[in-house]
Amino acid sequence: PDIPLASKLMEGLDQPPPDTDPAAWQLQRARVFILGGKPDAGIQALNTLFSSGTPVEPDDVLPVLFDLQTIGRNREAIPFFEALLRANLTSDQQRQLLFWIADSYKGIGDYPQAAELYLRSAILVDPYAMDQWAKSARYQAAQMLANAGYIEDARNLYPGLLNATKDPSQQALLQHDMQQLMLVPEAWQAGDDLPQA
């Protein structure tokens, strides 16, 4: 459980031990480095893995990419997410990856790009989908559109969400957000900052 020590001991161990899968080894190195406070070394291990041409399983890589997001290295996580998106994936895996890439763009403050990716995630399987995943993605898209200053576009997403939501507490949250958006133009005229999601 001594991750910092493990991270130190793994430095320079670029080649996997005998009878060890090279891809699994690089992933393990990446995770230990990231958790051990050496994210640059972890990112380098991921680069080694992805540039090797070895097929990688998204389910194996995603925990490491989530670690990068957790420590605020969203910009570095994006290319790895996008590389996974080019693999042969199910539509559910694609919509999940789009959502998580959007999370990284949100993390770096690129709200328009985050909004676009959340919307792509919501409508990938069905443009009218309102399952839980699609509702979450649409809600996030509305938040990002508002943060980016596309107030009317953000407002346009809320009626559909309200119609598809039965839970009273969620309905109250959506109505509150809609009311907040009604105030935004006045706040701008007063010179205030746009409320952030």
CSV table of C-alpha atoms in Angstrom, one decimal:
chain,number,residue,atom,x,y,z
A,1,PRO,CA,0.0,0.0,0.0
A,2,ASP,CA,3.0,2.4,0.0
A,3,ILE,CA,2.3,4.0,-3.3
A,4,PRO,CA,5.0,6.7,-3.1
A,5,LEU,CA,7.7,4.0,-2.5
A,6,ALA,CA,6.3,1.8,-5.3
A,7,SER,CA,6.4,4.9,-7.6
A,8,LYS,CA,10.0,5.5,-6.7
A,9,LEU,CA,11.0,1.8,-7.2
A,10,MET,CA,9.3,1.7,-10.6
A,11,GLU,CA,11.4,4.5,-12.0
A,12,GLY,CA,13.4,3.2,-14.9
A,13,LEU,CA,11.6,-0.1,-15.1
A,14,ASP,CA,10.4,0.5,-18.6
A,15,GLN,CA,10.5,-3.1,-19.7
A,16,PRO,CA,8.0,-5.6,-18.1
A,17,PRO,CA,9.3,-8.4,-15.9
A,18,PRO,CA,9.4,-11.9,-17.6
A,19,ASP,CA,6.0,-13.5,-18.3
A,20,THR,CA,4.2,-10.1,-17.7
A,21,ASP,CA,1.9,-8.6,-20.3
A,22,PRO,CA,3.6,-5.4,-21.6
A,23,ALA,CA,0.3,-3.5,-21.8
A,24,ALA,CA,-0.7,-4.5,-18.3
A,25,TRP,CA,2.7,-3.5,-17.0
A,26,GLN,CA,2.6,0.0,-18.6
A,27,LEU,CA,-0.9,0.5,-17.2
A,28,GLN,CA,0.3,-0.6,-13.7
A,29,ARG,CA,3.3,1.8,-13.9
A,30,ALA,CA,1.1,4.7,-15.1
A,31,ARG,CA,-1.4,4.2,-12.2
A,32,VAL,CA,1.3,3.8,-9.6
A,33,PHE,CA,3.1,6.9,-10.8
A,34,ILE,CA,-0.1,9.0,-11.0
A,35,LEU,CA,-1.2,7.9,-7.5
A,36,GLY,CA,2.3,8.2,-6.2
A,37,GLY,CA,2.6,11.9,-7.0
A,38,LYS,CA,4.5,11.6,-10.3
A,39,PRO,CA,1.9,12.3,-12.9
A,40,ASP,CA,4.4,13.2,-15.7
A,41,ALA,CA,5.9,9.7,-15.4
A,42,GLY,CA,2.5,8.2,-15.5
A,43,ILE,CA,1.6,10.1,-18.6
A,44,GLN,CA,4.8,9.0,-20.2
A,45,ALA,CA,3.9,5.4,-19.4
A,46,LEU,CA,0.5,5.9,-21.0
A,47,ASN,CA,2.2,7.4,-24.1
A,48,THR,CA,4.5,4.4,-24.3
A,49,LEU,CA,1.5,2.1,-24.1
A,50,PHE,CA,-0.6,3.9,-26.7
A,51,SER,CA,2.3,4.4,-29.1
A,52,SER,CA,3.3,0.7,-29.0
A,53,GLY,CA,0.4,-0.3,-31.3
A,54,THR,CA,-0.8,-2.9,-28.8
A,55,PRO,CA,-4.6,-3.0,-28.6
A,56,VAL,CA,-5.8,-1.7,-25.3
A,57,GLU,CA,-9.1,-2.5,-23.6
A,58,PRO,CA,-11.0,0.7,-22.6
A,59,ASP,CA,-12.1,-0.9,-19.3
A,60,ASP,CA,-8.5,-1.4,-18.4
A,61,VAL,CA,-7.3,2.1,-19.3
A,62,LEU,CA,-10.3,4.1,-18.0
A,63,PRO,CA,-9.4,3.9,-14.3
A,64,VAL,CA,-6.0,5.4,-15.0
A,65,LEU,CA,-7.6,8.2,-17.1
A,66,PHE,CA,-10.1,8.9,-14.3
A,67,ASP,CA,-7.1,9.2,-11.9
A,68,LEU,CA,-5.7,11.9,-14.3
A,69,GLN,CA,-9.0,13.7,-14.2
A,70,THR,CA,-9.1,13.5,-10.4
A,71,ILE,CA,-5.7,15.2,-10.0
A,72,GLY,CA,-6.7,17.9,-12.5
A,73,ARG,CA,-4.6,16.7,-15.5
A,74,ASN,CA,-7.6,16.9,-17.8
A,75,ARG,CA,-5.7,18.4,-20.7
A,76,GLU,CA,-3.4,15.4,-20.7
A,77,ALA,CA,-6.2,12.9,-20.4
A,78,ILE,CA,-8.1,14.1,-23.4
A,79,PRO,CA,-5.8,12.6,-26.1
A,80,PHE,CA,-6.0,9.2,-24.4
A,81,PHE,CA,-9.8,9.3,-24.2
A,82,GLU,CA,-9.9,10.3,-27.9
A,83,ALA,CA,-7.6,7.4,-28.9
A,84,LEU,CA,-9.9,5.0,-27.1
A,85,LEU,CA,-12.9,6.5,-29.0
A,86,ARG,CA,-11.3,5.5,-32.3
A,87,ALA,CA,-11.3,1.8,-31.2
A,88,ASN,CA,-14.0,-0.7,-32.1
A,89,LEU,CA,-16.6,0.2,-29.5
A,90,THR,CA,-20.2,-0.4,-28.8
A,91,SER,CA,-22.5,2.6,-29.0
A,92,ASP,CA,-22.9,2.6,-25.2
A,93,GLN,CA,-19.1,2.7,-24.8
A,94,GLN,CA,-18.9,5.5,-27.3
A,95,ARG,CA,-21.5,7.6,-25.5
A,96,GLN,CA,-19.7,7.0,-22.2
A,97,LEU,CA,-16.4,8.1,-23.7
A,98,LEU,CA,-17.9,11.2,-25.2
A,99,PHE,CA,-19.3,12.1,-21.7
A,100,TRP,CA,-16.0,11.6,-20.0
A,101,ILE,CA,-14.1,13.6,-22.7
A,102,ALA,CA,-16.7,16.4,-22.1
A,103,ASP,CA,-15.8,16.2,-18.4
A,104,SER,CA,-12.2,16.9,-19.2
A,105,TYR,CA,-13.1,19.8,-21.4
A,106,LYS,CA,-15.3,21.1,-18.6
A,107,GLY,CA,-12.3,20.7,-16.3
A,108,ILE,CA,-10.1,22.9,-18.4
A,109,GLY,CA,-12.8,25.5,-18.8
A,110,ASP,CA,-13.6,24.9,-22.5
A,111,TYR,CA,-17.4,25.1,-22.0
A,112,PRO,CA,-18.5,25.2,-25.7
A,113,GLN,CA,-16.5,22.0,-26.5
A,114,ALA,CA,-17.8,20.3,-23.4
A,115,ALA,CA,-21.4,21.2,-24.3
A,116,GLU,CA,-21.0,19.8,-27.8
A,117,LEU,CA,-19.6,16.5,-26.5
A,118,TYR,CA,-22.2,16.2,-23.8
A,119,LEU,CA,-24.9,16.7,-26.5
A,120,ARG,CA,-23.2,14.1,-28.8
A,121,SER,CA,-23.2,11.7,-25.9
A,122,ALA,CA,-26.9,12.3,-25.2
A,123,ILE,CA,-28.1,11.8,-28.8
A,124,LEU,CA,-25.6,9.2,-30.1
A,125,VAL,CA,-27.9,6.2,-29.8
A,126,ASP,CA,-31.2,8.1,-30.4
A,127,PRO,CA,-31.6,11.9,-31.0
A,128,TYR,CA,-34.7,11.8,-28.8
A,129,ALA,CA,-33.3,9.5,-26.1
A,130,MET,CA,-34.3,10.4,-22.5
A,131,ASP,CA,-32.9,7.5,-20.6
A,132,GLN,CA,-30.9,8.4,-17.5
A,133,TRP,CA,-27.6,8.7,-19.4
A,134,ALA,CA,-29.1,11.0,-22.0
A,135,LYS,CA,-30.8,13.1,-19.3
A,136,SER,CA,-27.5,13.5,-17.4
A,137,ALA,CA,-25.6,14.4,-20.6
A,138,ARG,CA,-28.3,16.9,-21.6
A,139,TYR,CA,-28.3,18.5,-18.2
A,140,GLN,CA,-24.5,18.9,-18.2
A,141,ALA,CA,-24.7,20.3,-21.8
A,142,ALA,CA,-27.2,22.9,-20.5
A,143,GLN,CA,-24.9,23.9,-17.7
A,144,MET,CA,-21.9,24.2,-20.1
A,145,LEU,CA,-23.9,26.2,-22.6
A,146,ALA,CA,-24.9,28.6,-19.9
A,147,ASN,CA,-21.3,28.9,-18.7
A,148,ALA,CA,-20.2,29.6,-22.3
A,149,GLY,CA,-22.8,32.4,-22.6
A,150,TYR,CA,-25.2,30.5,-24.9
A,151,ILE,CA,-28.2,31.3,-22.7
A,152,GLU,CA,-31.0,30.7,-25.2
A,153,ASP,CA,-29.5,27.4,-26.2
A,154,ALA,CA,-29.2,26.4,-22.6
A,155,ARG,CA,-32.8,27.4,-21.9
A,156,ASN,CA,-34.0,25.3,-24.9
A,157,LEU,CA,-32.7,22.1,-23.2
A,158,TYR,CA,-34.7,22.4,-20.0
A,159,PRO,CA,-38.3,21.9,-21.1
A,160,GLY,CA,-37.4,18.5,-22.5
A,161,LEU,CA,-35.6,17.5,-19.3
A,162,LEU,CA,-38.6,18.7,-17.3
A,163,ASN,CA,-41.0,16.6,-19.4
A,164,ALA,CA,-38.8,13.5,-19.0
A,165,THR,CA,-38.3,13.9,-15.2
A,166,LYS,CA,-40.8,12.5,-12.7
A,167,ASP,CA,-38.8,13.0,-9.5
A,168,PRO,CA,-40.0,16.1,-7.7
A,169,SER,CA,-36.6,17.1,-6.3
A,170,GLN,CA,-35.1,16.8,-9.8
A,171,GLN,CA,-37.9,18.8,-11.2
A,172,ALA,CA,-37.4,21.5,-8.6
A,173,LEU,CA,-33.7,21.7,-9.4
A,174,LEU,CA,-34.4,22.0,-13.2
A,175,GLN,CA,-37.0,24.7,-12.5
A,176,HIS,CA,-34.5,26.6,-10.3
A,177,ASP,CA,-31.9,26.4,-13.0
A,178,MET,CA,-34.4,27.7,-15.6
A,179,GLN,CA,-35.2,30.7,-13.3
A,180,GLN,CA,-31.5,31.4,-12.9
A,181,LEU,CA,-31.1,31.6,-16.6
A,182,MET,CA,-34.0,34.0,-16.9
A,183,LEU,CA,-31.9,36.4,-14.7
A,184,VAL,CA,-28.7,36.1,-16.7
A,185,PRO,CA,-29.2,38.9,-19.3
A,186,GLU,CA,-30.0,41.3,-16.5
A,187,ALA,CA,-26.9,40.3,-14.6
A,188,TRP,CA,-24.8,40.8,-17.7
A,189,GLN,CA,-26.2,44.3,-18.2
A,190,ALA,CA,-25.3,45.0,-14.6
A,191,GLY,CA,-21.7,43.9,-15.3
A,192,ASP,CA,-21.8,40.8,-13.1
A,193,ASP,CA,-20.1,37.6,-13.9
A,194,LEU,CA,-22.1,34.8,-15.4
A,195,PRO,CA,-23.0,32.2,-12.7
A,196,GLN,CA,-20.8,29.1,-13.1
A,197,ALA,CA,-22.2,25.5,-13.0
